[in-house]
């Protein structure tokens, strides 16, 4: 059976798409999509990706109107949180260490939920091996 190799893109509607693209580039390092085929798009580091549908009534995403939550892997959660907070962005750090790592939550300027994940254990080791 053929299988997909990974995410090739994530596309969603936005009220102010130009400003939101800039916010993701400025604060999370997700570079804007190139305007020509000669330019390189954002490349993510190799590592695990969790693809998980949630129950329709989950409270995990916060606002029940939101249909998705982005989860970004980070190398150093503490440094990323400090960087975001220095830019005036509110970040909620989960104080618990889970078997697979550390987590924090925030929202982009349009209220879309984002989770930051610093993998530990086997998840982090697979990242380091790449």
Short mmCIF file of N, CA and C in Angstrom, two decimals, residues 10 54 60-62 66-71 105-106 112-115:
data_model
loop_
_atom_site.label_atom_id
_atom_site.label_comp_id
_atom_site.label_asym_id
_atom_site.label_seq_id
_atom_site.Cartn_x
_atom_site.Cartn_y
_atom_site.Cartn_z
N UNK A 10 -0.44 23.11 4.93
CA UNK A 10 -1.60 23.27 5.80
C UNK A 10 -2.27 24.56 5.36
N UNK A 54 -9.94 14.63 16.86
CA UNK A 54 -10.49 14.71 18.21
C UNK A 54 -12.01 14.65 18.13
N UNK A 60 -10.23 20.76 24.24
CA UNK A 60 -8.77 20.86 24.13
C UNK A 60 -8.33 22.03 23.25
N UNK A 61 -9.12 22.41 22.24
CA UNK A 61 -8.75 23.50 21.34
C UNK A 61 -9.17 24.86 21.87
N UNK A 62 -9.87 24.89 22.99
CA UNK A 62 -10.38 26.16 23.51
C UNK A 62 -11.71 26.49 22.85
N UNK A 66 -13.39 26.64 16.70
CA UNK A 66 -12.14 26.34 16.01
C UNK A 66 -12.10 24.86 15.64
N UNK A 67 -11.78 24.60 14.40
CA UNK A 67 -11.81 23.24 13.88
C UNK A 67 -10.44 22.56 13.88
N UNK A 68 -9.39 23.28 14.19
CA UNK A 68 -8.06 22.68 14.19
C UNK A 68 -7.19 23.33 15.26
N UNK A 69 -6.09 22.66 15.57
CA UNK A 69 -5.06 23.23 16.42
C UNK A 69 -3.72 22.82 15.81
N UNK A 70 -2.85 23.79 15.61
CA UNK A 70 -1.51 23.50 15.11
C UNK A 70 -0.62 23.10 16.27
N UNK A 71 0.24 22.10 16.05
CA UNK A 71 1.22 21.69 17.04
C UNK A 71 2.58 21.78 16.37
N UNK A 105 0.74 26.41 25.25
CA UNK A 105 -0.34 26.80 24.33
C UNK A 105 -0.37 28.31 24.16
N UNK A 106 -0.77 28.72 22.97
CA UNK A 106 -0.97 30.13 22.65
C UNK A 106 -1.98 30.21 21.52
N UNK A 112 -6.61 31.30 16.49
CA UNK A 112 -6.39 29.89 16.19
C UNK A 112 -5.45 29.30 17.23
N UNK A 113 -5.82 28.15 17.82
CA UNK A 113 -5.00 27.56 18.86
C UNK A 113 -3.71 26.95 18.30
N UNK A 114 -2.62 27.16 19.05
CA UNK A 114 -1.31 26.61 18.71
C UNK A 114 -0.76 25.95 19.95
N UNK A 115 -0.19 24.77 19.76
CA UNK A 115 0.50 24.09 20.84
C UNK A 115 1.97 23.96 20.44
#
